[in-house]
XYZ file of C-alpha atoms in Angstrom:
655
model
C 78.626 65.909 141.020
C 76.164 68.273 140.733
C 75.854 70.656 143.868
C 72.461 71.419 144.726
C 71.632 75.222 144.755
C 68.360 75.534 145.562
C 66.506 73.279 148.404
C 64.116 71.926 145.470
C 64.826 70.462 142.486
C 62.052 72.910 140.595
C 60.640 76.387 140.954
C 57.077 75.351 140.962
C 58.014 73.144 144.567
C 60.188 76.305 145.536
C 57.018 78.770 145.275
C 54.947 75.979 147.192
C 57.477 75.526 149.728
C 57.481 79.867 150.478
C 53.426 79.692 150.506
C 53.405 77.230 152.913
C 56.017 78.860 155.279
C 54.506 82.221 155.002
C 51.531 80.595 156.730
C 53.363 78.833 159.137
C 56.542 81.857 160.131
C 53.540 84.054 162.158
C 52.590 81.258 164.696
C 56.320 80.277 164.719
C 57.561 83.679 165.434
C 54.856 84.239 168.035
C 55.415 81.105 170.024
C 59.268 81.773 169.957
C 58.943 85.677 171.233
C 56.307 84.597 174.088
C 58.535 81.685 174.989
C 61.584 83.939 175.389
C 59.580 86.579 177.048
C 59.725 84.217 180.273
C 63.414 83.123 179.849
C 65.542 85.878 180.860
C 69.263 85.350 180.402
C 71.386 86.989 183.208
C 72.365 89.676 181.393
C 68.808 90.753 181.349
C 68.617 90.048 185.000
C 71.013 92.553 185.837
C 69.325 95.169 183.579
C 66.293 94.507 185.428
C 67.869 94.672 189.078
C 68.750 98.405 188.154
C 65.650 99.104 186.703
C 63.965 100.713 189.569
C 60.349 101.081 187.621
C 60.250 97.711 186.561
C 59.361 99.118 182.968
C 60.907 95.872 181.291
C 58.076 93.738 183.728
C 55.709 96.061 183.068
C 55.923 95.690 179.177
C 55.870 91.635 179.708
C 52.579 91.728 181.334
C 51.434 94.404 178.827
C 52.611 92.550 175.729
C 51.729 88.826 176.686
C 48.215 88.684 176.245
C 48.609 90.805 172.868
C 51.000 87.547 171.573
C 48.647 85.201 173.206
C 45.574 87.078 171.101
C 47.575 86.694 167.919
C 48.866 83.418 168.583
C 45.367 82.334 168.383
C 44.239 84.119 165.536
C 47.486 83.022 163.188
C 47.056 78.728 164.431
C 44.244 78.125 161.703
C 46.688 79.540 158.919
C 49.649 77.889 160.493
C 47.901 74.587 160.160
C 46.681 74.767 156.670
C 50.453 75.755 155.576
C 51.683 73.000 158.018
C 49.547 70.549 155.426
C 51.202 71.352 152.599
C 54.967 72.253 154.168
C 55.154 68.509 155.649
C 54.667 66.577 152.220
C 56.763 68.912 150.719
C 60.054 67.796 152.616
C 59.859 64.913 151.126
C 61.118 66.345 147.961
C 63.313 68.621 149.524
C 67.205 68.318 149.183
C 69.454 67.670 151.760
C 72.055 71.185 151.482
C 71.774 74.278 149.747
C 74.930 75.093 147.896
C 76.009 79.061 147.539
C 79.109 80.051 145.468
C 79.924 84.087 145.168
C 80.778 84.331 141.670
C 82.560 87.768 141.674
C 85.767 86.811 143.470
C 87.940 87.760 141.058
C 91.482 86.764 141.311
C 90.686 85.546 144.928
C 88.641 82.909 143.583
C 89.291 79.363 144.340
C 90.106 78.647 141.132
C 92.871 80.832 141.269
C 93.986 78.931 144.498
C 94.206 76.186 142.431
C 97.291 77.207 140.830
C 99.434 77.965 143.481
C 100.155 74.657 144.599
C 101.621 71.858 142.323
C 102.252 69.096 144.903
C 106.111 69.867 144.213
C 108.494 72.028 146.158
C 107.922 73.686 149.253
C 104.762 71.910 151.702
C 101.864 73.637 151.693
C 99.651 74.473 154.740
C 95.731 74.439 155.305
C 93.925 75.813 158.245
C 90.641 74.509 159.762
C 88.324 76.209 162.029
C 84.826 74.681 164.097
C 82.755 76.166 165.990
C 79.473 75.724 167.828
C 77.512 79.365 167.776
C 73.934 78.152 169.102
C 72.181 79.970 166.428
C 68.740 78.469 167.993
C 65.436 80.218 167.715
C 65.379 82.845 170.416
C 63.417 81.079 173.027
C 65.882 77.734 173.014
C 68.927 79.977 172.714
C 68.099 81.385 176.094
C 68.496 78.108 178.031
C 72.128 78.668 177.014
C 72.046 82.140 178.373
C 72.175 83.587 174.851
C 69.745 85.979 173.255
C 69.327 87.891 169.718
C 69.965 85.411 167.315
C 69.682 87.057 164.402
C 71.732 89.827 165.872
C 74.438 87.371 166.743
C 74.235 85.464 163.544
C 75.748 88.759 161.506
C 78.034 89.382 164.385
C 79.396 86.086 164.183
C 79.816 86.326 160.483
C 81.407 89.574 160.748
C 84.171 88.830 163.401
C 85.286 85.349 161.489
C 85.457 87.401 158.362
C 87.880 90.080 159.705
C 89.376 87.660 161.880
C 90.454 85.277 158.891
C 91.277 88.286 156.771
C 93.681 89.806 158.711
C 96.962 90.697 156.916
C 99.566 88.493 157.010
C 102.466 90.090 159.205
C 105.926 88.778 159.620
C 107.497 90.842 162.188
C 111.300 91.217 163.123
C 112.600 92.886 166.364
C 115.984 94.579 166.180
C 117.207 94.038 170.086
C 120.444 93.920 171.489
C 118.458 91.805 174.283
C 116.224 89.890 172.402
C 118.629 86.757 171.291
C 115.830 84.500 170.686
C 113.498 83.473 168.102
C 109.945 83.560 168.675
C 107.223 80.858 167.994
C 105.879 80.432 164.761
C 102.229 81.327 164.552
C 99.334 80.567 161.989
C 100.540 83.575 160.207
C 104.411 82.647 159.582
C 103.268 79.062 157.408
C 102.739 81.486 154.483
C 105.233 83.112 152.566
C 105.059 87.242 151.498
C 104.706 85.566 147.702
C 102.173 83.563 146.198
C 102.589 80.132 144.796
C 103.828 81.587 141.322
C 106.408 83.700 143.187
C 105.018 86.925 142.311
C 105.172 89.364 145.113
C 101.590 90.086 146.381
C 100.083 93.269 147.398
C 99.264 93.580 151.024
C 95.307 94.257 152.073
C 97.174 94.906 155.253
C 96.049 96.917 158.445
C 99.182 98.518 159.732
C 99.821 102.053 160.752
C 102.834 103.581 159.286
C 105.506 104.662 162.124
C 109.088 106.023 161.269
C 110.761 102.581 162.800
C 108.513 100.272 160.643
C 109.927 99.115 157.757
C 107.716 97.187 155.379
C 109.258 94.661 153.150
C 107.552 92.890 150.103
C 105.744 94.072 147.187
C 109.406 95.261 145.969
C 110.018 97.040 148.850
C 107.309 99.795 148.278
C 104.835 101.120 151.058
C 101.527 99.474 150.589
C 98.808 101.826 149.481
C 96.826 104.253 151.810
C 93.699 101.732 151.431
C 95.867 98.708 152.502
C 97.374 101.140 155.417
C 93.637 102.024 156.677
C 92.349 98.268 156.340
C 88.966 97.396 155.228
C 86.236 98.643 157.488
C 84.361 96.166 159.613
C 81.168 96.240 158.122
C 82.507 95.817 154.189
C 83.298 92.880 152.474
C 87.369 92.081 152.886
C 89.416 91.375 149.554
C 91.209 88.414 150.368
C 92.879 88.357 146.832
C 95.991 86.174 147.990
C 95.707 83.420 150.119
C 99.900 84.131 150.794
C 99.187 87.211 151.205
C 102.070 88.500 153.935
C 103.808 91.655 155.257
C 107.274 91.551 156.857
C 107.484 94.388 159.214
C 110.745 95.320 160.476
C 111.250 97.258 164.092
C 114.774 97.945 164.818
C 116.993 100.908 165.998
C 118.435 101.666 162.691
C 120.345 104.629 162.594
C 118.253 107.709 162.306
C 115.186 105.646 162.782
C 112.509 107.508 165.236
C 110.610 105.176 167.494
C 106.904 105.197 167.538
C 105.427 107.293 169.698
C 102.653 106.443 172.153
C 99.464 107.472 170.317
C 100.725 105.408 167.061
C 101.010 102.061 168.252
C 102.762 99.340 166.159
C 102.299 95.645 165.930
C 104.329 94.730 168.830
C 102.447 96.844 171.268
C 99.167 95.463 170.115
C 100.361 91.854 171.136
C 100.138 92.775 174.082
C 97.145 94.645 174.623
C 95.172 92.786 172.148
C 93.710 94.674 168.639
C 92.504 98.145 170.040
C 91.553 97.590 173.953
C 88.468 97.555 173.766
C 86.333 99.115 176.893
C 85.455 97.154 179.632
C 81.867 96.336 180.174
C 80.249 96.296 177.044
C 76.999 95.379 176.373
C 77.305 91.383 174.925
C 76.315 91.387 171.028
C 77.377 94.553 170.375
C 78.936 95.864 167.064
C 82.699 96.290 167.521
C 83.928 99.666 166.379
C 87.040 100.297 165.090
C 89.851 99.194 167.252
C 88.061 96.599 169.067
C 89.634 93.566 168.936
C 86.380 91.490 167.849
C 85.684 93.357 164.646
C 89.619 93.869 163.408
C 88.261 96.667 161.971
C 91.112 98.834 162.232
C 94.925 99.355 162.340
C 95.859 96.070 164.305
C 97.590 93.193 164.984
C 97.301 90.453 167.358
C 99.441 87.959 169.148
C 99.018 85.532 166.028
C 100.421 88.478 164.065
C 103.801 88.404 165.797
C 105.047 85.804 163.576
C 108.804 85.433 163.930
C 110.740 87.415 166.655
C 114.224 87.356 165.406
C 117.342 88.572 166.950
C 119.428 91.104 165.092
C 122.963 92.151 165.982
C 122.130 95.680 165.404
C 122.172 98.018 168.449
C 119.742 101.322 168.826
C 121.774 104.100 168.196
C 118.591 106.204 168.057
C 119.567 109.465 170.053
C 116.487 110.534 171.288
C 115.861 109.961 174.808
C 113.940 106.632 175.520
C 114.561 104.877 172.019
C 116.179 102.017 173.564
C 113.648 101.590 176.378
C 110.513 101.254 173.736
C 112.598 98.838 171.583
C 113.068 96.963 174.743
C 109.815 96.515 175.524
C 108.625 95.625 171.957
C 111.083 92.946 172.231
C 109.975 91.689 175.582
C 106.666 91.426 174.077
C 107.682 88.923 171.398
C 109.895 87.147 174.352
C 106.596 86.411 175.985
C 104.531 85.524 173.527
C 107.407 82.727 172.578
C 107.168 81.450 176.132
C 103.620 81.452 176.176
C 103.734 79.201 173.036
C 106.582 77.394 174.331
C 105.133 76.180 177.602
C 105.728 72.616 176.770
C 108.940 72.548 174.504
C 108.206 68.760 174.083
C 105.171 69.498 171.709
C 106.101 69.178 168.102
C 103.461 71.917 166.911
C 102.797 75.402 168.399
C 99.502 76.196 170.526
C 98.032 78.667 172.128
C 94.734 80.738 173.390
C 94.232 83.256 170.279
C 91.628 86.206 170.598
C 91.690 85.842 166.765
C 90.585 83.438 164.300
C 93.540 82.425 162.597
C 94.397 84.477 159.288
C 94.257 83.050 155.976
C 91.451 80.657 157.330
C 90.536 77.817 154.875
C 88.015 75.898 155.754
C 85.109 76.784 158.432
C 83.031 74.165 159.890
C 79.772 75.171 162.203
C 77.452 73.722 164.438
C 73.817 74.854 165.323
C 72.744 76.841 162.818
C 69.437 76.074 163.405
C 67.578 79.321 162.513
C 67.101 79.314 158.870
C 67.339 83.549 158.804
C 70.190 83.312 161.074
C 71.948 80.964 158.696
C 71.147 83.487 156.046
C 72.465 86.497 157.399
C 75.763 84.342 158.722
C 76.029 83.202 155.112
C 76.259 86.636 153.584
C 78.766 88.070 156.149
C 80.689 84.717 155.373
C 80.861 85.060 151.594
C 82.863 88.550 152.307
C 86.051 86.016 152.543
C 84.566 82.304 151.801
C 83.606 82.085 148.124
C 81.831 78.416 148.851
C 79.219 77.978 151.689
C 76.982 75.013 152.442
C 73.874 75.843 154.774
C 70.749 74.957 155.320
C 72.208 71.067 155.816
C 69.822 68.592 156.911
C 66.190 67.215 156.451
C 62.596 68.162 157.790
C 59.339 66.212 158.521
C 59.834 62.324 158.511
C 61.973 62.279 155.753
C 65.046 59.680 156.121
C 65.179 59.695 160.008
C 62.796 58.057 162.083
C 61.058 60.588 164.145
C 59.593 64.276 162.668
C 62.171 66.530 162.661
C 61.548 70.386 163.484
C 65.216 71.209 162.760
C 67.614 70.990 160.318
C 71.055 69.542 161.327
C 72.808 72.967 162.267
C 75.462 72.106 160.232
C 77.406 75.190 157.585
C 80.431 74.966 155.720
C 82.369 77.350 154.333
C 85.434 77.252 151.937
C 87.761 79.052 150.117
C 88.849 76.206 147.856
C 85.836 74.122 145.330
C 83.936 71.603 146.719
C 83.747 68.466 144.260
C 81.657 66.260 146.578
C 78.787 66.452 149.162
C 77.332 63.773 151.475
C 74.950 64.335 154.355
C 73.261 61.490 156.720
C 71.124 61.545 159.538
C 71.728 59.657 162.939
C 68.677 57.375 163.383
C 69.498 56.827 166.694
C 68.292 60.214 169.212
C 66.180 60.800 172.190
C 65.026 63.273 173.992
C 65.270 66.725 172.558
C 67.877 65.857 170.389
C 65.410 63.952 168.722
C 63.537 66.710 166.963
C 66.941 68.127 165.232
C 68.104 66.084 162.368
C 71.665 65.701 163.672
C 74.151 64.040 161.174
C 77.392 64.247 159.611
C 78.106 66.536 156.594
C 81.009 64.925 154.041
C 83.225 67.177 151.652
C 85.670 66.333 149.093
C 87.246 69.662 148.091
C 90.046 70.493 145.451
C 93.244 72.044 146.335
C 95.395 71.894 143.698
C 96.932 69.667 140.470
C 100.045 68.610 139.479
C 101.710 69.176 136.186
C 100.315 65.975 135.254
C 96.934 67.190 135.847
C 96.308 65.094 138.461
C 93.883 66.664 140.873
C 94.723 66.916 145.131
C 92.253 66.723 147.013
C 91.093 66.888 150.882
C 88.077 64.998 152.540
C 86.366 66.910 155.428
C 83.816 65.597 157.680
C 81.539 67.908 159.716
C 79.351 66.342 162.832
C 77.251 66.945 165.541
C 76.903 64.422 168.223
C 74.047 63.300 170.581
C 73.628 65.989 173.521
C 72.470 64.688 176.917
C 75.823 63.217 178.503
C 74.327 60.080 180.116
C 73.606 58.657 176.689
C 77.286 57.292 175.909
C 75.934 54.219 174.124
C 74.065 56.485 171.860
C 77.382 58.576 170.870
C 79.373 55.289 170.791
C 76.674 54.099 167.906
C 76.969 57.478 166.051
C 80.789 57.065 165.839
C 80.400 53.654 164.268
C 78.351 55.241 161.869
C 80.375 57.759 161.480
C 83.472 55.908 160.732
C 81.296 53.783 158.260
C 79.994 56.625 156.067
C 83.720 58.365 156.149
C 85.125 55.047 154.594
C 81.761 54.968 151.960
C 82.190 58.562 151.052
C 85.842 57.866 150.250
C 85.406 54.840 148.221
C 82.193 56.268 146.318
C 83.970 59.304 145.517
C 87.123 58.126 144.765
C 88.091 58.289 141.156
C 91.494 56.911 141.212
C 93.124 53.531 140.916
C 96.699 52.158 142.427
C 97.723 51.807 138.998
C 96.298 55.127 137.703
C 95.873 57.754 140.612
C 93.926 60.514 139.042
C 93.795 62.015 142.466
C 96.225 62.777 145.175
C 94.491 63.044 148.889
C 96.681 65.551 150.833
C 94.369 65.360 153.716
C 91.803 63.972 155.635
C 90.011 65.870 158.732
C 87.058 64.971 161.036
C 85.903 67.910 163.273
C 82.687 69.439 165.085
C 80.829 69.057 168.454
C 80.946 65.410 169.690
C 79.942 66.186 173.219
C 82.067 64.081 174.996
C 85.281 65.120 176.644
C 88.236 63.081 177.284
C 88.686 63.205 180.844
C 85.010 62.875 182.277
C 84.924 59.134 184.119
C 80.960 59.363 182.799
C 82.566 59.310 179.158
C 84.967 56.329 179.052
C 83.208 54.452 176.288
C 83.724 57.440 174.066
C 87.196 58.046 175.256
C 88.231 54.483 173.772
C 86.471 54.748 170.632
C 88.130 53.129 167.503
C 88.047 56.556 165.593
C 90.887 57.481 167.667
C 92.712 55.262 166.301
C 92.086 56.161 162.775
C 92.300 59.620 163.105
C 94.556 61.674 165.333
C 93.438 63.928 168.278
C 96.632 66.848 168.492
C 95.368 67.241 172.221
C 95.120 64.241 173.523
C 97.456 61.788 175.104
C 95.365 58.939 175.084
C 91.870 57.856 176.246
C 91.315 60.278 179.411
C 94.366 61.349 179.275
C 94.704 65.009 178.114
C 98.009 67.369 177.161
C 99.025 69.770 179.561
C 98.176 72.599 177.771
C 94.421 71.513 176.492
C 91.821 73.293 177.599
C 87.647 73.057 177.788
C 86.115 74.413 175.094
C 82.349 74.538 176.812
C 81.825 77.666 179.077
C 80.086 78.252 182.294
C 76.948 79.983 180.612
C 76.391 81.883 183.924
C 79.623 83.786 183.536
C 79.234 84.669 179.831
C 78.569 88.475 180.453
C 80.795 88.926 183.134
C 83.259 92.176 182.710
C 86.002 89.643 182.992
C 85.270 87.547 179.937
C 83.139 89.722 177.979
C 85.639 90.821 175.333
C 87.748 88.681 173.020
C 91.277 89.820 174.457
C 89.543 90.039 178.143
C 88.686 86.073 177.520
C 91.789 85.139 176.477
C 94.049 86.616 179.480
C 91.366 84.666 181.914
C 91.783 81.408 180.046
C 95.557 81.984 179.970
C 95.379 81.726 184.078
C 94.227 78.359 185.537
C 92.143 80.342 188.646
C 90.198 81.725 185.372
C 89.672 78.331 183.732
C 87.866 77.179 187.055
C 85.686 79.917 187.422
C 84.800 80.191 183.783
C 84.884 76.698 181.972
C 82.282 74.067 181.991
C 83.522 71.060 184.651
C 81.875 67.873 184.555
C 79.692 67.219 187.749
C 81.174 64.210 189.863
C 78.241 61.852 191.141
C 80.446 60.987 193.729
C 80.833 64.077 195.311
C 76.929 64.187 196.622
C 77.258 68.022 196.109
C 74.821 68.997 192.453
C 76.744 71.288 190.531
C 80.381 70.943 191.939
C 83.204 71.324 189.674
C 85.477 68.276 189.897
C 89.014 68.878 189.650
C 90.594 67.385 186.450
C 93.806 67.940 184.588
C 91.914 68.612 181.551
C 91.318 71.927 182.458
C 87.572 72.056 181.514
C 84.931 69.994 179.354
C 86.791 69.927 175.797
C 83.828 68.422 173.459
C 84.647 70.455 170.226
C 87.114 68.540 168.436
C 89.702 68.752 165.339
C 91.201 65.225 164.146
C 93.281 64.498 160.946
C 94.532 61.394 159.586
C 97.930 60.266 159.237
C 97.011 57.379 157.212
C 95.255 57.014 153.642
C 97.238 60.174 152.193
C 98.907 60.149 149.209
C 102.197 57.976 150.006
C 105.051 60.570 149.294
C 103.296 63.142 151.276
C 103.036 63.814 154.857
C 100.456 65.908 157.215
C 101.743 67.400 159.958
C 100.081 69.429 162.425
C 101.784 72.739 162.961
C 99.772 75.176 164.915
C 96.566 74.500 167.423
C 94.572 77.241 168.550
C 91.638 77.894 170.817
C 89.922 80.899 169.858
C 88.261 83.697 171.850
C 86.941 85.815 169.055
C 83.277 84.952 169.762
C 82.989 85.779 173.287
C 79.705 86.526 174.441
C 78.282 85.575 170.971
C 78.261 81.550 172.011
C 79.183 79.274 174.958
C 81.818 77.261 173.104
C 85.437 78.212 171.996
C 85.988 77.839 168.300
C 88.996 75.686 167.879
C 91.502 75.718 164.772
C 94.121 73.488 163.001
C 96.942 74.690 160.660
C 98.086 71.240 158.712
C 101.235 71.384 156.702
C 101.398 68.767 153.734
C 104.956 67.977 152.992
C 105.945 65.686 149.944
C 108.715 63.146 149.952
C 110.648 65.470 147.923
C 111.183 68.161 150.283
C 112.045 66.337 153.268
C 115.028 64.562 151.048
């Protein structure tokens, strides 16, 4: 399949579209700014309360007449541009494909050679997030502002979180006799698929008590030790980069000093402990947990704490206490992940996106300029990106569309096929956006017999108004039909002569319904959940105890307790914090408007990550290894991103 790298089939149409949009944009920008000036966020209200001279109100009163005059002057040009822009949308393609050519050995082609479908299983990591990159006036309805700056910061945080070095930390302590739970980082080895040790693009400070294992036992270079700057592209030269760190009390070793933190200490305090009360949408500095542009390690990087029989023989005072402290950190992290020992996989609230993230699905990337900024940041880690997905005008849908679908997909693996469908059954405000579903087929490897190993991913955003359950159920029906049609139309295999082996089939996105609310019973019982497994769900209307809501209470987005990834993580690990800062469905029977209904689901979990257990290669099995609720985008969106790691193993390995 030919992937579209431009929105129009020829340069003439592209030029005409640019001219028409240039005529429309001044009017569009002025309307957006004018409306935004009358929709303050809670952060701006607090600033105004601290402004005794009311300077912001004076500025608004001064500039409003100017905006109105310019708006009236721009209307004729906007009308002329619209006359050209609207018919052009019938020739517009449903997405734009972008590939970063200059990736060197980190390219997707190199990743394909790392898994041949035999031997040890392969893990793939998926993440989804609603980032609310609407025009600024519309974003303010969700208590968010400064869309362009947020887009750049979101891209930086995702890129830097995913490009973190893989760290395996082993704690040697006479009191640590337990093995901590595996994190996302533990599912990769320090070697590539070809068995060659990889260089570590790490960010670990050297201390006398830290012993670097890997790459022949050599210390990483100074560049690796310092880590990439938060604003620079991150070179993820190998998907399986890893560093094994040993923290122990060997004879003659020196414990780390207090001003030289080791990864174990960072596990408790986050990656640098950013100051409380920072302004929202701020640029993270070195050491800030959101940016990760500094030598630091997260809780996820505490991969395997393994007990050793060694005892600390250091003669320095306080050595044992420091080692015991580090051992206790790992134990606490293990206890948090093992809170429900009957679960077959690990789960946690994480301050970072998982390291070595393979696939990213985003919703509500509606603003075109913000989408471009976000794409440029994500290209520092992802080689393949689809953006500006959807249709405009009256093309393909029943009503006129002012916004695209808001979907964006990023991948480290080559994209083979793409399809997009717009939901026809929408109403109210949702009818103005071309919400739909994006279907992708990616290649993740090849067998020694030259059979392609592929995976299927679907990203969607369903109808928003909570009372329209029937519309969402209809969209889920369409989603299932489109999934089946896409697999059938893109499959080049037959039962007798399979040319492709399917490793995974994943559906994710913002479904706009939860699994606990009594108002969402129709969606909870949909047949989609019989074909695809939800790792957080026990059954219709029943969540697993550890699952939490993904929709935040917008009134508290800028509170000091949740304004940083570390703070939000700590809040969500307590029941009281979840009650205060997560959105809960309102009870119609309570008679109190806005009253939070006490639900065992810990809030509205409307962002889903599903995977199929059937329809894969008969000899393979895809199992969830980790599931994570992520706080790294705190202050930048009103949703919690979620991530899932699947491990695909063959029957030969199990045997």
